[in-house]
Each structure stands twice: as C-alpha cells, then as structure tokens.
mmCIF file of C-alpha atoms in Angstrom:
data_model
loop_
_atom_site.group_PDB
_atom_site.id
_atom_site.type_symbol
_atom_site.label_atom_id
_atom_site.label_comp_id
_atom_site.label_asym_id
_atom_site.label_seq_id
_atom_site.Cartn_x
_atom_site.Cartn_y
_atom_site.Cartn_z
ATOM 1 C CA MET A 200 141.324 -10.608 63.398
ATOM 2 C CA GLU A 201 143.248 -11.912 59.927
ATOM 3 C CA LYS A 202 141.637 -15.514 60.842
ATOM 4 C CA VAL A 203 138.935 -13.816 60.503
ATOM 5 C CA ILE A 204 139.035 -12.130 57.385
ATOM 6 C CA GLU A 205 140.288 -14.938 55.801
ATOM 7 C CA ASN A 206 137.301 -16.986 56.990
ATOM 8 C CA LYS A 207 134.874 -13.888 55.680
ATOM 9 C CA ASP A 208 137.192 -13.860 52.178
ATOM 10 C CA LYS A 209 136.732 -17.986 51.674
ATOM 11 C CA LYS A 210 132.562 -17.872 52.547
ATOM 12 C CA LEU A 211 132.009 -14.880 50.017
ATOM 13 C CA LYS A 212 134.816 -16.619 47.704
ATOM 14 C CA TYR A 213 131.544 -19.489 47.814
ATOM 15 C CA PHE A 214 128.933 -17.801 47.944
ATOM 16 C CA ILE A 215 130.929 -16.088 44.668
ATOM 17 C CA GLU A 216 131.435 -19.901 43.048
ATOM 18 C CA ASP A 217 127.614 -20.812 44.357
ATOM 19 C CA TYR A 218 124.917 -18.544 43.401
ATOM 20 C CA TRP A 219 127.076 -16.481 40.411
ATOM 21 C CA ASP A 220 124.708 -17.572 37.780
ATOM 22 C CA ILE A 221 121.416 -17.301 39.727
ATOM 23 C CA PHE A 222 122.721 -13.422 40.556
ATOM 24 C CA LEU A 223 123.909 -13.347 36.561
ATOM 25 C CA GLY A 224 121.113 -14.812 35.096
ATOM 26 C CA ILE A 225 118.715 -12.589 36.892
ATOM 27 C CA ILE A 226 120.166 -9.220 35.853
ATOM 28 C CA SER A 227 121.044 -10.498 32.647
ATOM 29 C CA ILE A 228 116.883 -10.819 32.349
ATOM 30 C CA MET A 229 115.877 -7.284 33.936
ATOM 31 C CA LEU A 230 118.536 -6.070 31.273
ATOM 32 C CA ALA A 231 116.951 -7.712 28.792
ATOM 33 C CA PHE A 232 114.092 -6.053 29.282
ATOM 34 C CA TYR A 233 115.180 -2.947 29.700
ATOM 35 C CA PHE A 234 117.128 -2.656 26.783
ATOM 36 C CA HIS A 235 113.683 -4.538 24.924
ATOM 37 C CA LYS A 236 111.840 -1.529 26.362
ATOM 38 C CA MET A 237 114.806 0.842 24.732
ATOM 39 C CA GLY A 238 113.955 -0.663 21.135
ATOM 40 C CA GLN A 239 117.948 -2.166 21.651
ATOM 41 C CA GLY A 240 117.332 -5.553 20.125
ATOM 42 C CA GLY A 241 120.473 -6.806 19.806
ATOM 43 C CA MET A 242 121.368 -6.046 23.239
ATOM 44 C CA ALA A 243 117.842 -6.302 24.447
ATOM 45 C CA THR A 244 118.770 -10.760 22.833
ATOM 46 C CA LEU A 245 122.267 -11.240 24.185
ATOM 47 C CA PHE A 246 121.099 -10.555 27.899
ATOM 48 C CA ALA A 247 117.745 -12.420 27.456
ATOM 49 C CA ALA A 248 120.365 -15.838 26.389
ATOM 50 C CA ILE A 249 122.616 -15.292 28.685
ATOM 51 C CA GLY A 250 120.232 -14.718 31.128
ATOM 52 C CA ILE A 251 118.421 -18.149 29.829
ATOM 53 C CA GLY A 252 122.097 -20.278 29.936
ATOM 54 C CA SER A 253 122.601 -19.240 33.133
ATOM 55 C CA LEU A 254 119.661 -19.935 34.562
ATOM 56 C CA SER A 255 119.677 -23.055 32.954
ATOM 57 C CA LEU A 256 122.648 -23.730 34.666
ATOM 58 C CA SER A 257 120.763 -23.218 37.648
ATOM 59 C CA VAL A 258 118.091 -25.673 37.040
ATOM 60 C CA SER A 259 120.654 -27.928 35.780
ATOM 61 C CA GLU A 260 122.338 -28.491 39.424
ATOM 62 C CA VAL A 261 119.807 -27.941 41.478
ATOM 63 C CA ALA A 262 118.501 -31.552 39.251
ATOM 64 C CA GLU A 263 121.723 -32.633 39.946
ATOM 65 C CA ILE A 264 121.669 -32.479 43.348
ATOM 66 C CA LEU A 265 118.134 -34.004 43.336
ATOM 67 C CA SER A 266 119.428 -36.624 40.956
ATOM 68 C CA GLU A 267 121.926 -37.842 43.147
ATOM 69 C CA ARG A 268 119.536 -38.955 45.665
ATOM 70 C CA LEU A 269 118.154 -40.778 42.970
ATOM 71 C CA GLN A 270 119.019 -44.457 42.003
ATOM 72 C CA GLU A 271 119.908 -44.165 37.547
ATOM 73 C CA PRO A 272 118.041 -44.624 35.604
ATOM 74 C CA TYR A 273 115.906 -41.677 37.130
ATOM 75 C CA GLY A 274 119.143 -39.793 37.936
ATOM 76 C CA SER A 275 120.055 -38.105 34.980
ATOM 77 C CA PHE A 276 115.718 -38.885 33.857
ATOM 78 C CA VAL A 277 115.127 -36.113 35.963
ATOM 79 C CA LEU A 278 118.374 -33.770 34.820
ATOM 80 C CA THR A 279 117.161 -34.936 30.434
ATOM 81 C CA LEU A 280 113.510 -33.637 31.693
ATOM 82 C CA SER A 281 114.279 -30.880 33.593
ATOM 83 C CA ALA A 282 116.418 -29.457 30.989
ATOM 84 C CA VAL A 283 114.233 -30.402 27.865
ATOM 85 C CA VAL A 284 111.248 -28.576 29.510
ATOM 86 C CA VAL A 285 112.941 -25.213 29.480
ATOM 87 C CA GLU A 286 113.615 -26.237 25.678
ATOM 88 C CA ILE A 287 109.419 -26.629 25.527
ATOM 89 C CA ILE A 288 109.100 -23.026 27.024
ATOM 90 C CA LEU A 289 111.825 -21.680 24.674
ATOM 91 C CA LEU A 290 110.430 -22.861 21.246
ATOM 92 C CA TYR A 291 107.002 -22.212 22.243
ATOM 93 C CA ILE A 292 106.781 -18.560 23.246
ATOM 94 C CA ILE A 293 109.159 -18.468 19.660
ATOM 95 C CA LEU A 294 106.482 -20.245 18.086
ATOM 96 C CA LEU A 295 103.848 -18.022 19.743
ATOM 97 C CA GLN A 296 105.510 -15.165 16.867
ATOM 98 C CA ALA A 297 104.488 -17.635 13.874
ATOM 99 C CA VAL A 298 100.532 -16.199 14.540
ATOM 100 C CA THR A 299 101.780 -12.586 12.420
ATOM 101 C CA ASP A 300 105.295 -13.913 10.864
ATOM 102 C CA PRO A 301 104.451 -17.958 9.867
ATOM 103 C CA THR A 302 107.555 -18.154 8.893
ATOM 104 C CA VAL A 303 109.289 -18.746 12.585
ATOM 105 C CA VAL A 304 107.658 -21.972 12.268
ATOM 106 C CA ASP A 305 110.224 -23.504 10.262
ATOM 107 C CA THR A 306 113.255 -21.567 12.869
ATOM 108 C CA VAL A 307 110.937 -23.936 15.609
ATOM 109 C CA LYS A 308 111.479 -27.262 13.483
ATOM 110 C CA GLY A 309 115.012 -26.149 13.019
ATOM 111 C CA GLY A 310 115.736 -25.821 16.903
ATOM 112 C CA ILE A 311 113.550 -29.287 16.674
ATOM 113 C CA ILE A 312 116.051 -31.016 15.545
ATOM 114 C CA SER A 313 119.026 -28.986 16.076
ATOM 115 C CA ALA A 314 118.703 -29.593 19.820
ATOM 116 C CA VAL A 315 118.906 -33.989 18.942
ATOM 117 C CA ILE A 316 122.298 -32.617 16.390
ATOM 118 C CA VAL A 317 124.094 -30.426 20.015
ATOM 119 C CA ASP A 318 122.868 -33.181 22.479
ATOM 120 C CA MET A 319 124.167 -35.756 19.575
ATOM 121 C CA ASN A 320 127.665 -33.860 18.679
ATOM 122 C CA VAL A 321 128.393 -31.476 21.277
ATOM 123 C CA LEU A 322 127.574 -32.312 24.092
ATOM 124 C CA LEU A 323 128.870 -36.318 23.609
ATOM 125 C CA GLY A 324 131.501 -35.069 21.589
ATOM 126 C CA LEU A 325 132.654 -32.650 24.194
ATOM 127 C CA ALA A 326 132.329 -34.644 26.735
ATOM 128 C CA VAL A 327 133.621 -38.115 25.098
ATOM 129 C CA PHE A 328 136.383 -35.901 23.732
ATOM 130 C CA LEU A 329 138.406 -34.205 27.137
ATOM 131 C CA GLY A 330 137.156 -37.822 29.093
ATOM 132 C CA GLY A 331 139.172 -39.447 26.482
ATOM 133 C CA LEU A 332 142.271 -36.777 26.630
ATOM 134 C CA ARG A 333 142.127 -37.068 30.901
ATOM 135 C CA PHE A 334 141.752 -41.557 30.620
ATOM 136 C CA THR A 335 142.506 -42.245 28.101
ATOM 137 C CA GLU A 336 139.620 -44.641 27.310
ATOM 138 C CA GLN A 337 136.240 -44.777 29.460
ATOM 139 C CA GLU A 338 133.669 -47.880 29.904
ATOM 140 C CA TYR A 339 130.148 -47.421 30.688
ATOM 141 C CA ASN A 340 127.121 -50.363 29.810
ATOM 142 C CA LYS A 341 126.463 -50.681 25.933
ATOM 143 C CA GLU A 342 123.448 -51.057 26.011
ATOM 144 C CA THR A 343 122.639 -47.997 26.801
ATOM 145 C CA SER A 344 123.909 -46.588 23.709
ATOM 146 C CA SER A 345 122.555 -49.858 21.687
ATOM 147 C CA THR A 346 118.845 -49.319 22.952
ATOM 148 C CA TYR A 347 119.488 -44.950 22.440
ATOM 149 C CA THR A 348 120.199 -45.320 18.870
ATOM 150 C CA THR A 349 117.366 -47.876 18.048
ATOM 151 C CA ILE A 350 114.616 -46.001 20.088
ATOM 152 C CA LEU A 351 116.471 -42.393 17.822
ATOM 153 C CA PHE A 352 116.722 -44.467 14.247
ATOM 154 C CA VAL A 353 112.669 -45.763 14.848
ATOM 155 C CA THR A 354 111.824 -42.014 15.115
ATOM 156 C CA ALA A 355 113.522 -40.745 12.692
ATOM 157 C CA ALA A 356 111.959 -43.592 10.567
ATOM 158 C CA ALA A 357 108.399 -41.784 11.811
ATOM 159 C CA LEU A 358 109.748 -38.249 11.736
ATOM 160 C CA LEU A 359 109.874 -39.461 7.610
ATOM 161 C CA VAL A 360 106.698 -40.140 7.251
ATOM 162 C CA PRO A 361 105.194 -36.443 6.554
ATOM 163 C CA SER A 362 108.371 -35.340 4.782
ATOM 164 C CA VAL A 363 107.702 -37.665 2.261
ATOM 165 C CA LEU A 364 104.446 -36.764 1.831
ATOM 166 C CA SER A 365 104.978 -33.067 1.964
ATOM 167 C CA LEU A 366 107.174 -33.721 -1.494
ATOM 168 C CA GLY A 367 104.643 -35.436 -3.324
ATOM 169 C CA LYS A 368 100.768 -33.876 -4.329
ATOM 170 C CA HIS A 369 99.716 -34.453 -1.061
ATOM 171 C CA SER A 370 96.967 -31.650 0.400
ATOM 172 C CA VAL A 371 98.265 -29.333 3.536
ATOM 173 C CA LYS A 372 95.216 -31.981 5.156
ATOM 174 C CA VAL A 373 96.759 -34.772 4.492
ATOM 175 C CA ILE A 374 100.267 -33.659 6.015
ATOM 176 C CA GLU A 375 98.398 -32.106 9.065
ATOM 177 C CA ASP A 376 96.344 -35.139 10.041
ATOM 178 C CA ALA A 377 99.944 -37.431 8.972
ATOM 179 C CA SER A 378 101.304 -34.905 11.810
ATOM 180 C CA MET A 379 99.252 -35.148 14.170
ATOM 181 C CA TRP A 380 98.940 -39.107 14.052
ATOM 182 C CA ILE A 381 102.449 -39.282 14.653
ATOM 183 C CA ALA A 382 102.785 -37.436 17.174
ATOM 184 C CA VAL A 383 100.252 -39.464 18.981
ATOM 185 C CA LEU A 384 102.501 -42.565 17.856
ATOM 186 C CA LEU A 385 105.578 -40.656 19.486
ATOM 187 C CA MET A 386 103.348 -39.828 22.793
ATOM 188 C CA VAL A 387 102.478 -43.015 22.952
ATOM 189 C CA PHE A 388 106.549 -44.859 22.316
ATOM 190 C CA TYR A 389 108.122 -42.296 24.688
ATOM 191 C CA ILE A 390 105.769 -43.594 27.605
ATOM 192 C CA ILE A 391 106.454 -47.520 26.682
ATOM 193 C CA ILE A 392 109.506 -46.756 26.991
ATOM 194 C CA LEU A 393 109.301 -44.350 29.805
ATOM 195 C CA ILE A 394 108.662 -47.556 31.179
ATOM 196 C CA PHE A 395 110.857 -49.572 29.468
ATOM 197 C CA GLN A 396 113.838 -47.404 31.364
ATOM 198 C CA THR A 397 112.586 -47.085 34.490
ATOM 199 C CA LYS A 398 110.374 -50.089 35.462
ATOM 200 C CA THR A 399 111.674 -53.686 33.520
ATOM 201 C CA HIS A 400 114.671 -52.918 32.183
ATOM 202 C CA THR A 401 116.557 -50.162 34.389
ATOM 203 C CA ARG A 402 119.654 -52.460 34.050
ATOM 204 C CA PHE A 403 120.079 -51.110 30.702
ATOM 205 C CA PHE A 404 120.591 -47.694 31.247
ATOM 206 C CA LYS A 405 123.037 -48.299 34.912
ATOM 207 C CA SER A 406 126.966 -48.235 34.397
ATOM 208 C CA THR A 407 128.747 -51.787 34.475
ATOM 209 C CA VAL A 408 131.902 -49.863 35.660
ATOM 210 C CA LYS A 409 133.130 -47.535 38.742
ATOM 211 C CA SER A 410 134.336 -44.417 38.352
ATOM 212 C CA ARG A 411 138.220 -44.095 38.885
ATOM 213 C CA ILE A 412 137.646 -40.708 40.184
ATOM 214 C CA PHE A 413 135.258 -41.970 42.764
ATOM 215 C CA ARG A 414 137.349 -44.987 44.301
ATOM 216 C CA LEU A 415 139.986 -42.673 44.273
ATOM 217 C CA LYS A 416 138.509 -40.804 45.629
ATOM 218 C CA ARG A 417 137.387 -43.227 48.600
ATOM 219 C CA LYS A 418 140.657 -43.862 49.498
ATOM 220 C CA VAL A 419 141.620 -40.242 50.524
ATOM 221 C CA PRO A 420 139.542 -38.698 53.403
ATOM 222 C CA GLU A 421 137.582 -35.469 52.502
ATOM 223 C CA LYS A 422 139.633 -32.860 54.103
ATOM 224 C CA ASP A 423 137.051 -29.594 53.994
ATOM 225 C CA SER A 424 132.921 -30.663 53.132
ATOM 226 C CA GLU A 425 132.168 -26.165 54.188
ATOM 227 C CA GLU A 426 131.314 -25.613 50.720
ATOM 228 C CA ASP A 427 128.813 -28.074 50.440
ATOM 229 C CA ASP A 428 126.978 -27.429 53.317
ATOM 230 C CA ASP A 429 126.657 -24.242 52.979
ATOM 231 C CA TYR A 430 125.030 -24.339 49.634
ATOM 232 C CA ILE A 431 121.334 -23.925 50.196
ATOM 233 C CA PHE A 432 120.065 -26.205 47.702
ATOM 234 C CA GLU A 433 122.004 -28.969 49.712
ATOM 235 C CA LYS A 434 119.963 -28.358 52.819
ATOM 236 C CA PHE A 435 116.421 -28.202 50.616
ATOM 237 C CA ASN A 436 114.308 -31.854 50.510
ATOM 238 C CA LYS A 437 113.368 -33.696 47.294
ATOM 239 C CA ILE A 438 109.769 -31.736 47.580
ATOM 240 C CA GLY A 439 111.914 -27.754 47.953
ATOM 241 C CA LEU A 440 114.436 -29.209 44.960
ATOM 242 C CA ILE A 441 111.592 -29.425 42.999
ATOM 243 C CA ALA A 442 109.786 -26.210 44.061
ATOM 244 C CA SER A 443 112.913 -24.497 43.181
ATOM 245 C CA ILE A 444 113.607 -25.958 39.463
ATOM 246 C CA PHE A 445 110.038 -24.969 39.186
ATOM 247 C CA VAL A 446 110.740 -20.717 39.877
ATOM 248 C CA PHE A 447 114.034 -20.720 37.922
ATOM 249 C CA ILE A 448 112.174 -21.794 34.858
ATOM 250 C CA VAL A 449 109.132 -19.822 35.451
ATOM 251 C CA ILE A 450 111.840 -16.768 35.691
ATOM 252 C CA ILE A 451 113.454 -18.284 32.628
ATOM 253 C CA ALA A 452 110.079 -18.209 30.728
ATOM 254 C CA ILE A 453 109.783 -14.679 31.327
ATOM 255 C CA GLY A 454 113.396 -14.330 29.440
ATOM 256 C CA ALA A 455 112.481 -16.110 26.571
ATOM 257 C CA GLU A 456 109.156 -13.554 25.893
ATOM 258 C CA VAL A 457 112.363 -11.313 24.999
ATOM 259 C CA PHE A 458 114.497 -13.024 23.648
ATOM 260 C CA ALA A 459 111.190 -14.594 20.617
ATOM 261 C CA SER A 460 110.239 -11.269 19.317
ATOM 262 C CA ASP A 461 113.829 -9.653 19.399
ATOM 263 C CA GLY A 462 115.779 -12.615 18.070
ATOM 264 C CA ILE A 463 113.882 -12.915 15.877
ATOM 265 C CA LYS A 464 113.218 -9.795 14.724
ATOM 266 C CA LEU A 465 117.293 -9.817 14.490
ATOM 267 C CA ALA A 466 117.310 -12.932 12.288
ATOM 268 C CA LYS A 467 115.662 -11.308 9.477
ATOM 269 C CA GLU A 468 117.800 -8.240 10.116
ATOM 270 C CA TYR A 469 121.095 -10.186 9.840
ATOM 271 C CA GLY A 470 119.436 -12.677 7.142
ATOM 272 C CA LEU A 471 120.398 -15.654 9.409
ATOM 273 C CA SER A 472 118.715 -19.222 8.263
ATOM 274 C CA ALA A 473 115.364 -21.466 9.760
ATOM 275 C CA GLY A 474 118.527 -23.526 10.500
ATOM 276 C CA ILE A 475 121.393 -21.328 11.991
ATOM 277 C CA SER A 476 118.319 -19.698 14.026
ATOM 278 C CA GLY A 477 117.728 -22.704 15.434
ATOM 279 C CA LEU A 478 120.486 -23.718 16.379
ATOM 280 C CA ILE A 479 121.586 -21.100 18.588
ATOM 281 C CA ILE A 480 118.310 -21.513 19.780
ATOM 282 C CA ALA A 481 119.157 -25.121 20.636
ATOM 283 C CA ILE A 482 122.676 -24.308 22.023
ATOM 284 C CA VAL A 483 121.050 -21.872 24.699
ATOM 285 C CA ALA A 484 118.915 -24.621 25.460
ATOM 286 C CA VAL A 485 121.156 -27.325 25.435
ATOM 287 C CA SER A 486 124.350 -25.436 27.324
ATOM 288 C CA PRO A 487 123.881 -26.230 30.588
ATOM 289 C CA GLU A 488 123.969 -29.961 29.695
ATOM 290 C CA ILE A 489 127.057 -29.275 27.995
ATOM 291 C CA VAL A 490 128.022 -28.036 31.847
ATOM 292 C CA THR A 491 126.671 -31.121 33.716
ATOM 293 C CA ALA A 492 128.647 -33.908 31.265
ATOM 294 C CA ILE A 493 131.828 -32.255 31.049
ATOM 295 C CA LYS A 494 131.888 -32.952 34.619
ATOM 296 C CA ALA A 495 131.018 -36.574 34.435
ATOM 297 C CA ALA A 496 133.735 -36.700 31.960
ATOM 298 C CA LYS A 497 136.427 -35.815 34.123
ATOM 299 C CA ASN A 498 134.816 -37.613 37.335
ATOM 300 C CA ASP A 499 135.188 -40.455 34.797
ATOM 301 C CA GLU A 500 131.383 -40.837 34.467
ATOM 302 C CA ILE A 501 130.490 -41.469 31.032
ATOM 303 C CA GLN A 502 127.538 -43.889 32.018
ATOM 304 C CA ARG A 503 125.747 -40.897 33.401
ATOM 305 C CA VAL A 504 127.286 -38.329 29.359
ATOM 306 C CA VAL A 505 125.889 -40.816 27.815
ATOM 307 C CA ASN A 506 122.477 -41.296 29.623
ATOM 308 C CA ILE A 507 122.422 -37.019 29.107
ATOM 309 C CA ALA A 508 122.998 -36.744 25.387
ATOM 310 C CA MET A 509 121.060 -39.558 24.777
ATOM 311 C CA GLY A 510 118.377 -39.664 26.346
ATOM 312 C CA ALA A 511 118.124 -35.932 26.359
ATOM 313 C CA SER A 512 117.932 -36.402 22.834
ATOM 314 C CA THR A 513 115.387 -38.764 22.787
ATOM 315 C CA VAL A 514 112.885 -37.009 25.027
ATOM 316 C CA SER A 515 113.707 -33.702 22.639
ATOM 317 C CA ILE A 516 111.787 -35.626 19.562
ATOM 318 C CA LEU A 517 109.479 -37.667 21.156
ATOM 319 C CA LEU A 518 107.778 -35.188 24.144
ATOM 320 C CA THR A 519 108.928 -32.033 22.620
ATOM 321 C CA VAL A 520 107.241 -32.592 19.370
ATOM 322 C CA PRO A 521 103.781 -33.494 20.875
ATOM 323 C CA ILE A 522 103.605 -30.987 23.491
ATOM 324 C CA LEU A 523 104.260 -28.513 20.924
ATOM 325 C CA MET A 524 101.561 -29.552 18.191
ATOM 326 C CA GLY A 525 99.284 -30.769 20.805
ATOM 327 C CA LEU A 526 99.934 -25.826 21.883
ATOM 328 C CA ALA A 527 100.257 -25.093 18.555
ATOM 329 C CA TYR A 528 97.245 -26.245 18.157
ATOM 330 C CA LEU A 529 96.176 -24.604 21.007
ATOM 331 C CA SER A 530 96.930 -21.675 20.069
ATOM 332 C CA GLY A 531 95.931 -21.781 16.302
ATOM 333 C CA ILE A 532 98.594 -22.161 14.797
ATOM 334 C CA ARG A 533 99.501 -24.801 11.779
ATOM 335 C CA PHE A 534 102.461 -26.402 12.631
ATOM 336 C CA THR A 535 103.593 -29.885 10.320
ATOM 337 C CA LEU A 536 105.784 -32.316 10.973
ATOM 338 C CA ASP A 537 107.153 -31.724 7.620
ATOM 339 C CA PHE A 538 111.325 -31.457 8.374
ATOM 340 C CA ASN A 539 113.016 -29.983 5.247
ATOM 341 C CA PRO A 540 115.877 -32.630 4.152
ATOM 342 C CA LEU A 541 118.837 -31.307 5.893
ATOM 343 C CA GLU A 542 117.149 -31.162 9.286
ATOM 344 C CA ILE A 543 116.114 -35.292 8.760
ATOM 345 C CA GLY A 544 119.540 -36.152 6.657
ATOM 346 C CA ALA A 545 121.733 -34.835 9.818
ATOM 347 C CA LEU A 546 119.195 -36.340 12.128
ATOM 348 C CA ILE A 547 119.513 -39.508 10.464
ATOM 349 C CA LEU A 548 123.590 -39.110 9.594
ATOM 350 C CA THR A 549 123.909 -38.512 13.621
ATOM 351 C CA ILE A 550 122.364 -41.557 14.854
ATOM 352 C CA ILE A 551 124.719 -43.706 13.072
ATOM 353 C CA LEU A 552 127.266 -41.926 14.065
ATOM 354 C CA ALA A 553 126.817 -42.437 17.994
ATOM 355 C CA TRP A 554 125.662 -45.808 16.849
ATOM 356 C CA LYS A 555 129.577 -46.695 15.387
ATOM 357 C CA THR A 556 130.757 -44.751 17.665
ATOM 358 C CA THR A 557 129.091 -45.889 21.020
ATOM 359 C CA ASN A 558 127.999 -49.702 19.801
ATOM 360 C CA GLU A 559 131.622 -51.176 21.624
ATOM 361 C CA GLY A 560 130.664 -49.850 25.890
ATOM 362 C CA LYS A 561 133.801 -47.921 25.595
ATOM 363 C CA THR A 562 134.860 -44.459 23.867
ATOM 364 C CA ASN A 563 137.654 -42.227 23.996
ATOM 365 C CA TYR A 564 138.552 -38.979 22.392
ATOM 366 C CA PHE A 565 138.355 -40.140 18.558
ATOM 367 C CA ALA A 566 135.124 -41.009 18.950
ATOM 368 C CA GLY A 567 134.910 -36.914 21.162
ATOM 369 C CA MET A 568 136.248 -35.536 18.005
ATOM 370 C CA SER A 569 134.517 -36.971 15.021
ATOM 371 C CA HIS A 570 131.269 -35.954 16.399
ATOM 372 C CA LEU A 571 132.617 -32.426 16.448
ATOM 373 C CA MET A 572 133.920 -32.307 13.553
ATOM 374 C CA PHE A 573 130.520 -33.763 12.723
ATOM 375 C CA PHE A 574 128.808 -31.257 13.937
ATOM 376 C CA LEU A 575 130.598 -28.292 12.046
ATOM 377 C CA ALA A 576 130.158 -29.709 8.898
ATOM 378 C CA PHE A 577 126.873 -29.152 9.613
ATOM 379 C CA ALA A 578 126.599 -25.800 11.277
ATOM 380 C CA ILE A 579 128.372 -24.524 7.520
ATOM 381 C CA ILE A 580 126.048 -26.443 5.970
ATOM 382 C CA ALA A 581 123.069 -24.981 7.710
ATOM 383 C CA MET A 582 124.490 -20.884 7.038
ATOM 384 C CA TYR A 583 124.181 -21.281 3.986
ATOM 385 C CA TYR A 584 120.901 -24.020 3.789
#
C-alpha cells in the first residue's frame, strides 16, 4: 500500500515538473483577460507577461525535443526560429497599436534592438558566466562566433543607412524607400546565410569538442528514465511536435493582444521610455531561450549556447525586420528603420564585445560577467534616455 502511494506521489511530482509551464501559461492568460475586462490594466499586463513567458518556455522545450532529433546546426536553428516567431508575433501585435498611437513604433524599434542586446549580453553572458563557474573554461568552434559576429557587424552597418539619412535633411519618402531597400537586402542576406549555415558550411556551426558531462554519462548507466518516457511530447513524431509548437504560439498570440493593449497604456501612465519598454518586451520574449542556454552551459554544451545566442540575434534582425516592415505596410502603419543613436550604438558595441570575448574559441566566467555588466549599463542609459 505504501509503495502504491509512493508511486502515485512520484508520478504527481513528475507531472507537475513536466507540465507546470503549460498550466501556468494558460491560467495566466485567462486571468489576464479577466483583469482586462475588469479594467485593471496593471494586473492584466502582469498575467499576460507571465502567460507569454510560461508558454514560450513550453515552445522552447518542445522545440528542444525536436532539435535533439536533428543534427547541428539544424537543432539550434529550430530553437532560435521558434523563439523568433514568438518575438515577431509579440512585436506585431504591439505595432498594431500604432494605428491610434504612432509613438508605439519607437517601442517596437526598441524591442527589435533590445532582443539582440538581451540575446548577446543576458543570454550569452549568464550562460557563459555560470558555465565558467562550473567548468573554469569551456571550448567551442571559434568559426561559429567569427561567422556570426561578421554577419551581425554587416547587419548593423546596413541599419545605419536609414538612421544616418534621418539625421540629414532628407524627406520622409527617402527614409521610407531606404528602409524598404535595406529590408529587402536583409532578407536576401538571410537566405544566403541559411544556405551557408545548413548546406555548404555546416562544419562552422558544429562543436569541435565533446561535452565532459555527456562523456561522464556514457560511463554511468542510466538508473531511471520513466519521467522521460512519460513526458507526452517525447512520444510525438516531428509533425506532432511542430503542430504542438503552432498551438502554443496561437495561445501566446492571444495573450500578446492583452499585453500589447494594456501594456502600452501602462507604460504611458508610468512614463516609461521607449527603450525600457522595448527591453521589457525583449526579456519576456527571450526568457525561454535564456533557460535553454543555461541548461546547455551546465551540461558543458557551450557550442549550443553560442549557436542559440548569436543565431537568435542574427534571425532577430534579418528575419524580424523585413517581416515586420511587410506586416506594417499591409496594416497601413508607417514603419521605418531609422533607429536612434542609443540603439545603433549599443548594437555595434555589443557586436564588438562579443567579437572580443568569443574570438579564441574558449570562454570563462569573466567573459560572461563582461556581457552582464554591459547589459546593466545599457539598461541604466535606456531608463533615462
């Protein structure tokens, strides 16, 4: 009898551990709608953010199962793409508020750049810092960071074009045309990079060393894998996993509508700058990737951390910008790529810092701390800018 009770308790424990994010996400979004109807914007925004973050974590976990069935760089590509889809949906729903309030466009622009700042400094910094504390030094393929920092540097230079034109005496039409051409170039560049990453030069994105944790696990027989076998998504095939990700993203989009409408009102009420608002949006969107990267770093899979952080940053600009511009055009919203000096400056400095801390193919906790310090400095400036 005691054994039966113990087994039931164990199953309940595993059930809670496996599915807490799904239940928390759905319940939070339901509460967000309730508070939205009651006119309590603060609570609605809070629960919407919790719901989006929780279900984004679910998307990340399902995408991770899918990625494990694929080889690198396809695995990390699936993880970053699923996260960026959530980011695009969140930013677009916020952008729709610009129909009645054009200043919202600045918040969306801040969200685009902040996503890269968070990926490259919080995600990469925290994972490298914690991994460095555990393993002293971790190694990865230095061609990965070299390739990604080059891509990001070229991308940042492209974004400078509309920004520089906006500082001169050029008309709005010129800035709009320049932004459109830059968006087209970014999309073409993304397609070329996709072929480079997945077809012609996949070796640049694969680890050159084996995980010390995994080497140790191979020597020790697994004691119990019941919880893995009981996790429902482990039983799904690839199509089932993709369908699950799609369903979660639809629910996230519903919650994002409340987050956008009430969140923008709340930001105005408390006088939050566009920079801080964009930073909050980015943290909500990127939080699941941060969890995944920390897990990878603790398993000595620093190659995956670099692929996720830099890959997500690359996709955040090359894919998000053209898609948002297209959606804005279809929605009758003026959206140009004339970012402010703080955003462009922070982006370029982040890329330079990433280049300096990752160019040797080795990381340590000091490199991680450097990125975290940079992020905190950026957050302080964004607060008062």
